[in-house]
mmCIF file of C-alpha atoms in Angstrom:
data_model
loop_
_atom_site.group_PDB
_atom_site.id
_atom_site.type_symbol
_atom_site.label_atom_id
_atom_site.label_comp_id
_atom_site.label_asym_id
_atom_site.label_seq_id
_atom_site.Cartn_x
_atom_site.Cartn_y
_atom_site.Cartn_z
ATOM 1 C CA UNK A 1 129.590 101.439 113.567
ATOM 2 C CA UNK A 2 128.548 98.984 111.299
ATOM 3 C CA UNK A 3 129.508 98.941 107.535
ATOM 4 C CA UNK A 4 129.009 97.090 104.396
ATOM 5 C CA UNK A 5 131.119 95.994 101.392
ATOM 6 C CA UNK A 6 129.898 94.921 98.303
ATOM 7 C CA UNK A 7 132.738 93.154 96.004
ATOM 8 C CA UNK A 8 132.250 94.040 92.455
ATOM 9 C CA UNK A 9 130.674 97.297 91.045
ATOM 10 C CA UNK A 10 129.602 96.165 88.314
ATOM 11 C CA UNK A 11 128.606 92.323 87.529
ATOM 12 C CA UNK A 12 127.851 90.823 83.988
ATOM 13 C CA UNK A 13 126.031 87.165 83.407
ATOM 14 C CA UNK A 14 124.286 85.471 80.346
ATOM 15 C CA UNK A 15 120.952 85.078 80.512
ATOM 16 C CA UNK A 16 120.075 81.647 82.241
ATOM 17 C CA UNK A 17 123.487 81.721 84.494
ATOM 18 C CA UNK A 18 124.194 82.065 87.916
ATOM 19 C CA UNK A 19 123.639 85.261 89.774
ATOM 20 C CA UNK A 20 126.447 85.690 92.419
ATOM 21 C CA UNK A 21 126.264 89.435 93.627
ATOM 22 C CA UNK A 22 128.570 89.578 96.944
ATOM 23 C CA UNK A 23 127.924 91.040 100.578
ATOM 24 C CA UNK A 24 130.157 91.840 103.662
ATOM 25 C CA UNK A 25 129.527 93.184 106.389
ATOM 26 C CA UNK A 26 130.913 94.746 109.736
ATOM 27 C CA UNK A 27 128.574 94.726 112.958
ATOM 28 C CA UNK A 28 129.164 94.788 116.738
ATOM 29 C CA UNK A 29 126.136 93.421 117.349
ATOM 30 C CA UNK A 30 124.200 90.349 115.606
ATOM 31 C CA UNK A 31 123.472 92.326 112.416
ATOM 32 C CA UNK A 32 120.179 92.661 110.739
ATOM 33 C CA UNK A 33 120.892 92.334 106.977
ATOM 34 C CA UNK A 34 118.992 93.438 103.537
ATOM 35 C CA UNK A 35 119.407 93.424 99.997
ATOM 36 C CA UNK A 36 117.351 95.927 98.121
ATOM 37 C CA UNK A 37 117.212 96.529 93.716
ATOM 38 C CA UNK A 38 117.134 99.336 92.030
ATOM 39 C CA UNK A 39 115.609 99.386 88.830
ATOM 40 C CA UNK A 40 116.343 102.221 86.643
ATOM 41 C CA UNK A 41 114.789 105.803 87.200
ATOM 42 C CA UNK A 42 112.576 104.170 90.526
ATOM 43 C CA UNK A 43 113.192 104.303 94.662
ATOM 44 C CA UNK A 44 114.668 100.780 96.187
ATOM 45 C CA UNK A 45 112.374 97.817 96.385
ATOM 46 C CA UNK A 46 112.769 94.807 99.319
ATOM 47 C CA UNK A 47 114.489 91.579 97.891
ATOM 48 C CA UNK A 48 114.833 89.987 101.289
ATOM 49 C CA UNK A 49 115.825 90.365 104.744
ATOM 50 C CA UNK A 50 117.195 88.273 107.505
ATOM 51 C CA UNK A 51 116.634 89.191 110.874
ATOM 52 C CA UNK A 52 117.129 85.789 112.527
ATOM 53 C CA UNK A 53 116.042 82.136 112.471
ATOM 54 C CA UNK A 54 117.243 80.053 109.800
ATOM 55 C CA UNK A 55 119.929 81.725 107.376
ATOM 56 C CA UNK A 56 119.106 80.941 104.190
ATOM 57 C CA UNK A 57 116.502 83.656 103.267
ATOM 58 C CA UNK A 58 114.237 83.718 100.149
ATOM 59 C CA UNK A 59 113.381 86.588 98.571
ATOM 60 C CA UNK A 60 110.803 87.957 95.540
ATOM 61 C CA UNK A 61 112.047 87.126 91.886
ATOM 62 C CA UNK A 62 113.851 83.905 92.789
ATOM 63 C CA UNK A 63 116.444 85.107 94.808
ATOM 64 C CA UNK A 64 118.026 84.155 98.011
ATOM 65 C CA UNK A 65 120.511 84.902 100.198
ATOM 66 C CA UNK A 66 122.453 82.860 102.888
ATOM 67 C CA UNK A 67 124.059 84.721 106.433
ATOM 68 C CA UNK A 68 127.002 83.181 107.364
ATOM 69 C CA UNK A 69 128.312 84.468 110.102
ATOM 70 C CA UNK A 70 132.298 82.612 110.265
ATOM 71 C CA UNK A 71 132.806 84.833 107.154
ATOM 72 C CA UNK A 72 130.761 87.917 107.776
ATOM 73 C CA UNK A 73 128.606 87.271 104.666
ATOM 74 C CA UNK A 74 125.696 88.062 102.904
ATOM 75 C CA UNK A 75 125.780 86.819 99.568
ATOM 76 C CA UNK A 76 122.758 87.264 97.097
ATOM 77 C CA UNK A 77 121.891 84.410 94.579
ATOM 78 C CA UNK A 78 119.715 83.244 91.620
ATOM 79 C CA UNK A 79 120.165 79.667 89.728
ATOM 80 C CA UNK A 80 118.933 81.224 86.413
ATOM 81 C CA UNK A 81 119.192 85.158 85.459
ATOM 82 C CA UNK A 82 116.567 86.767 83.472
ATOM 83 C CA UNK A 83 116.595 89.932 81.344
ATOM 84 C CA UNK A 84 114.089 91.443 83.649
ATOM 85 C CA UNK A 85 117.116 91.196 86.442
ATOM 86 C CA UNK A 86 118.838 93.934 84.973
ATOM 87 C CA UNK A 87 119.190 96.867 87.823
ATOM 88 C CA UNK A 88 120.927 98.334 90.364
ATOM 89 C CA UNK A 89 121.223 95.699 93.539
ATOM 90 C CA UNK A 90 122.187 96.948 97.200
ATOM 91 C CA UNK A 91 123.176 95.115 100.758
ATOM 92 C CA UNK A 92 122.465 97.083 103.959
ATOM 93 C CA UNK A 93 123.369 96.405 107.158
ATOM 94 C CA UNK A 94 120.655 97.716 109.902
ATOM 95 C CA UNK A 95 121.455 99.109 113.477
ATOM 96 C CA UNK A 96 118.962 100.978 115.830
ATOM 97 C CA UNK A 97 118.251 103.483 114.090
ATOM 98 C CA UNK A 98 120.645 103.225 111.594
ATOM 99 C CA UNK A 99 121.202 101.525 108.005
ATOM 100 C CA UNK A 100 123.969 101.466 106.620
ATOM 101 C CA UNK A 101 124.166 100.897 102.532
ATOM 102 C CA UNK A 102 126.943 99.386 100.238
ATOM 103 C CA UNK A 103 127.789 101.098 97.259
ATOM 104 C CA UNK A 104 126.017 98.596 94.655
ATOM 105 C CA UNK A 105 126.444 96.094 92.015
ATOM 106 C CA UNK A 106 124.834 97.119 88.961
ATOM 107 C CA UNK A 107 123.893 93.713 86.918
ATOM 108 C CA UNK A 108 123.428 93.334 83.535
ATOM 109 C CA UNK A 109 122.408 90.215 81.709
ATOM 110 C CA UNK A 110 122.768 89.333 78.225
ATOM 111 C CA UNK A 111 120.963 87.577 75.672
ATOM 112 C CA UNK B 1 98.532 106.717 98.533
ATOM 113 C CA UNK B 2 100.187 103.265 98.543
ATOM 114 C CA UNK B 3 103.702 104.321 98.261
ATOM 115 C CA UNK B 4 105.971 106.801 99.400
ATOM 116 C CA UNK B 5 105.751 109.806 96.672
ATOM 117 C CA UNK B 6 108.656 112.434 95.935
ATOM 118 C CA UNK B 7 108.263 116.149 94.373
ATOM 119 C CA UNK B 8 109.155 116.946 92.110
ATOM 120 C CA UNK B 9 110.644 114.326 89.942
ATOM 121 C CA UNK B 10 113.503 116.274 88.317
ATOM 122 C CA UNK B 11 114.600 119.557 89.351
ATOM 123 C CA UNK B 12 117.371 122.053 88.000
ATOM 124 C CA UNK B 13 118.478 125.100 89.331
ATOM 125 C CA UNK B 14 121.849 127.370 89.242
ATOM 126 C CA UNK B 15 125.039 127.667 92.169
ATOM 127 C CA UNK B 16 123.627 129.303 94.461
ATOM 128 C CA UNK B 17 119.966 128.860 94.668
ATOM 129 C CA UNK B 18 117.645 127.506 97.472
ATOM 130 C CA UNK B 19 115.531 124.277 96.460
ATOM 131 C CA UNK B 20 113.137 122.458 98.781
ATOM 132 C CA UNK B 21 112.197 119.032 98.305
ATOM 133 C CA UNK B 22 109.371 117.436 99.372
ATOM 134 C CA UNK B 23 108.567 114.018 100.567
ATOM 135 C CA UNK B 24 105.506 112.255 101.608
ATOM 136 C CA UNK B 25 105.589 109.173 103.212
ATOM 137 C CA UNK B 26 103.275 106.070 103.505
ATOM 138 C CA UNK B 27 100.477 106.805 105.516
ATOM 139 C CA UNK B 28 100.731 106.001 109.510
ATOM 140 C CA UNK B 29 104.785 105.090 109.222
ATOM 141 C CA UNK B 30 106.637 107.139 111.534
ATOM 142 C CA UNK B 31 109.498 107.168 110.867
ATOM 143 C CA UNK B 32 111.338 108.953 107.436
ATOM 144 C CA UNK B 33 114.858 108.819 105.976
ATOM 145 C CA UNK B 34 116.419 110.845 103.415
ATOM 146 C CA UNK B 35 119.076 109.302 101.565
ATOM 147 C CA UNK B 36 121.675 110.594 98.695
ATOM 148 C CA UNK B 37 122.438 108.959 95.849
ATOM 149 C CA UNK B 38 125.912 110.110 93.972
ATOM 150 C CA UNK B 39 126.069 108.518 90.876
ATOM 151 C CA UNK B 40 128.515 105.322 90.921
ATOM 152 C CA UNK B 41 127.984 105.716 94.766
ATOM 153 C CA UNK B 42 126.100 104.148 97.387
ATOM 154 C CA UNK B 43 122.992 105.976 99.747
ATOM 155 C CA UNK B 44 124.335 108.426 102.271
ATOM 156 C CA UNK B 45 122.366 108.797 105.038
ATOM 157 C CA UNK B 46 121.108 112.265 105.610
ATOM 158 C CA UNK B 47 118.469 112.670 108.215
ATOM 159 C CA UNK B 48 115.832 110.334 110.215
ATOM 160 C CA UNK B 49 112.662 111.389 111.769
ATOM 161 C CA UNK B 50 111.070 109.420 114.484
ATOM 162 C CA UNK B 51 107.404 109.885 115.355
ATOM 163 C CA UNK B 52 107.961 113.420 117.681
ATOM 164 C CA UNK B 53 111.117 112.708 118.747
ATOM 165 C CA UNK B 54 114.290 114.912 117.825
ATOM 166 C CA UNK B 55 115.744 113.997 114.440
ATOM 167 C CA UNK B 56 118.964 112.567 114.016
ATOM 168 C CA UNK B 57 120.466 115.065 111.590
ATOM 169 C CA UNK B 58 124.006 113.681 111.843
ATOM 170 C CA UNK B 59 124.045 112.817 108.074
ATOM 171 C CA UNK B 60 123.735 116.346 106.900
ATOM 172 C CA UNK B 61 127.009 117.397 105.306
ATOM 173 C CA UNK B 62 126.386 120.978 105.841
ATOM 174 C CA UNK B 63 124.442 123.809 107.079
ATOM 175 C CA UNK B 64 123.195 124.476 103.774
ATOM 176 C CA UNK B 65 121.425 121.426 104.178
ATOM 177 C CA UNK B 66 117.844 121.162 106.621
ATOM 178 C CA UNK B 67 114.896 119.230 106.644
ATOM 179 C CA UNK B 68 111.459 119.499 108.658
ATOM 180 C CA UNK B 69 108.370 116.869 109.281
ATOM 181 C CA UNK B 70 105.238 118.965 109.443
ATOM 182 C CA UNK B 71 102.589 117.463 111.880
ATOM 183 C CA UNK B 72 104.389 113.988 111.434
ATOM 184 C CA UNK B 73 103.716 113.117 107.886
ATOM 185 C CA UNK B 74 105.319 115.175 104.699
ATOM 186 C CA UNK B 75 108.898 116.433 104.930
ATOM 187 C CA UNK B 76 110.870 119.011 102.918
ATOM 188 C CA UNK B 77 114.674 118.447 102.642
ATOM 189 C CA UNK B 78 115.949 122.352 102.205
ATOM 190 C CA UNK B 79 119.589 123.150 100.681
ATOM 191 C CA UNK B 80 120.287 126.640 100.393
ATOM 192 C CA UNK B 81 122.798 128.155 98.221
ATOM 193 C CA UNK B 82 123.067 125.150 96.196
ATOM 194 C CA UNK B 83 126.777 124.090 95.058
ATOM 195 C CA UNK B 84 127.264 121.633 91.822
ATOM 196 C CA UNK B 85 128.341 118.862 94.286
ATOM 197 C CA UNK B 86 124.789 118.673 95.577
ATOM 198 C CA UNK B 87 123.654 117.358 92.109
ATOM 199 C CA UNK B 88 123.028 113.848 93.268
ATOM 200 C CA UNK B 89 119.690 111.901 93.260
ATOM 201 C CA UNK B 90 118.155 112.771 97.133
ATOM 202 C CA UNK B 91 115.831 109.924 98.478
ATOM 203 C CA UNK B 92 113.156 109.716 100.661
ATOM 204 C CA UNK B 93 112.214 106.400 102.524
ATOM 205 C CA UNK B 94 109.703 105.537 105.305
ATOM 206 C CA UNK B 95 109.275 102.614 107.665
ATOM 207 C CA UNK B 96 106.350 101.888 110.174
ATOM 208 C CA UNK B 97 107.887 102.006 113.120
ATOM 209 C CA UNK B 98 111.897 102.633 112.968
ATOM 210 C CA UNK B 99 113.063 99.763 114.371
ATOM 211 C CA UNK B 100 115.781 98.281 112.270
ATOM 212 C CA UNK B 101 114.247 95.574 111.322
ATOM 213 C CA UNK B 102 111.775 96.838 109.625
ATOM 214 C CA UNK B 103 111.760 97.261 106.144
ATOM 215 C CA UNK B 104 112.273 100.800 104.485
ATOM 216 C CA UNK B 105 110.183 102.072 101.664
ATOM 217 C CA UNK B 106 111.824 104.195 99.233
ATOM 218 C CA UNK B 107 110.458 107.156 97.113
ATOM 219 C CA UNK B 108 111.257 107.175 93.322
ATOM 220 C CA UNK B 109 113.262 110.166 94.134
ATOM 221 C CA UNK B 110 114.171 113.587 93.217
ATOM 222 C CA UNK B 111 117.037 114.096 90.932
ATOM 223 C CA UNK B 112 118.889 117.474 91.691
ATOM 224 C CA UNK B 113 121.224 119.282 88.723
ATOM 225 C CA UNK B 114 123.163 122.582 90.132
ATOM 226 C CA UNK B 115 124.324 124.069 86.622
#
């Protein structure tokens, strides 16, 4: 069955940095990946997907993630982190029927 | 409506009690998940209904724990005699079709407190 890991619970940038939220994943088959925020006290909302095609996917809000298969990864990135980033951020890993979630990376930016 | 819309928002009830939540899902999407949220944890996978078809209940973590889809639109995710480790934040998603790669649209959710 198919699985996900995301490295680091919780994940703390300055405002205007680098967003670097980490993704692996385990799949016997070619995997269909997401990333999905969480914003406090609402349901999950679509970032981005990649389902095949090219592997560096854009998403809403500026981010991005690249599929690299070699190292089973799913990274999620942003050049420049706003306040408004702030939330709750989770990779899931899609078979059949069948999604599997990480446990999240909460990110919080600072002023 | 536009989204997928949970009732109610908050609920709390004491060990022991039955609760019924109730989920209803973007209009014309077949299939529905319900999901638990644990705080500090990821979503477990409860329950997925698909169109007519039999639901995959292999995510329910006990017998106390049931769901229906009523004339394939609103569900109600039933635990009965409610322990405190059911106190979790219970979400409802739908997608159009169930294939996986479609995208899943999640309810704001119902937060459950067993005192």
């Amino acid at each position: 069955a198919q699985s996900v890991t995301q490295l680091g619970s919780h994940v703390s940038v300055s405002e205007g940095a680098l967003v670097l939220l980490r993704c692996n994943y385990s799949s016997s088959v070619p995997p269909y990946l997401f990333w999905y925020v969480q914003y406090p006290n609402q349901g999950l909302q679509l970032l981005l997907k990649y389902l095949s095609g090219s592997t560096l996917v854009k998403g809403i809000n500026g981010f991005e993630a690249e599929f690299k298969k070699s190292e089973t990864s799913f990274h999620l990135t942003k050049p420049s982190a706003h306040m408004s980033d702030a939330a709750e951020y989770f990779c899931a890993v899609s078979e059949d029927n069948d999604m599997r979630f990480g446990a999240g990376t909460r990110l919080t930016v600072k002023p | 409506g536009a989204g997928v819309s949970q009732s109610p928002s908050n609920k709390v009830t004491e060990k022991g009690k039955d609760v019924e939540l109730r989920c209803d899902p973007i209009s014309g999407h077949t299939a529905l998940y319900w999901y638990r949220q644990s705080l500090g944890q990821g979503l477990e996978f409860l329950i997925y209904f698909q169109g007519n078809s039999a639901p995959d209940k292999s995510g329910l973590p006990s017998d106390r724990f049931s769901a229906e889809r009523t004339g394939g639109s609103v569900s109600t995710l039933t635990i009965q005699r409610t322990q405190q480790e059911d106190s979790a934040v219970y979400l409802c998603a739908s997608s159009s079709t169930g294939a996986p790669t479609d995208t899943q649209y999640f309810g704001p959710g119902t937060r459950l407190t067993v005192l």
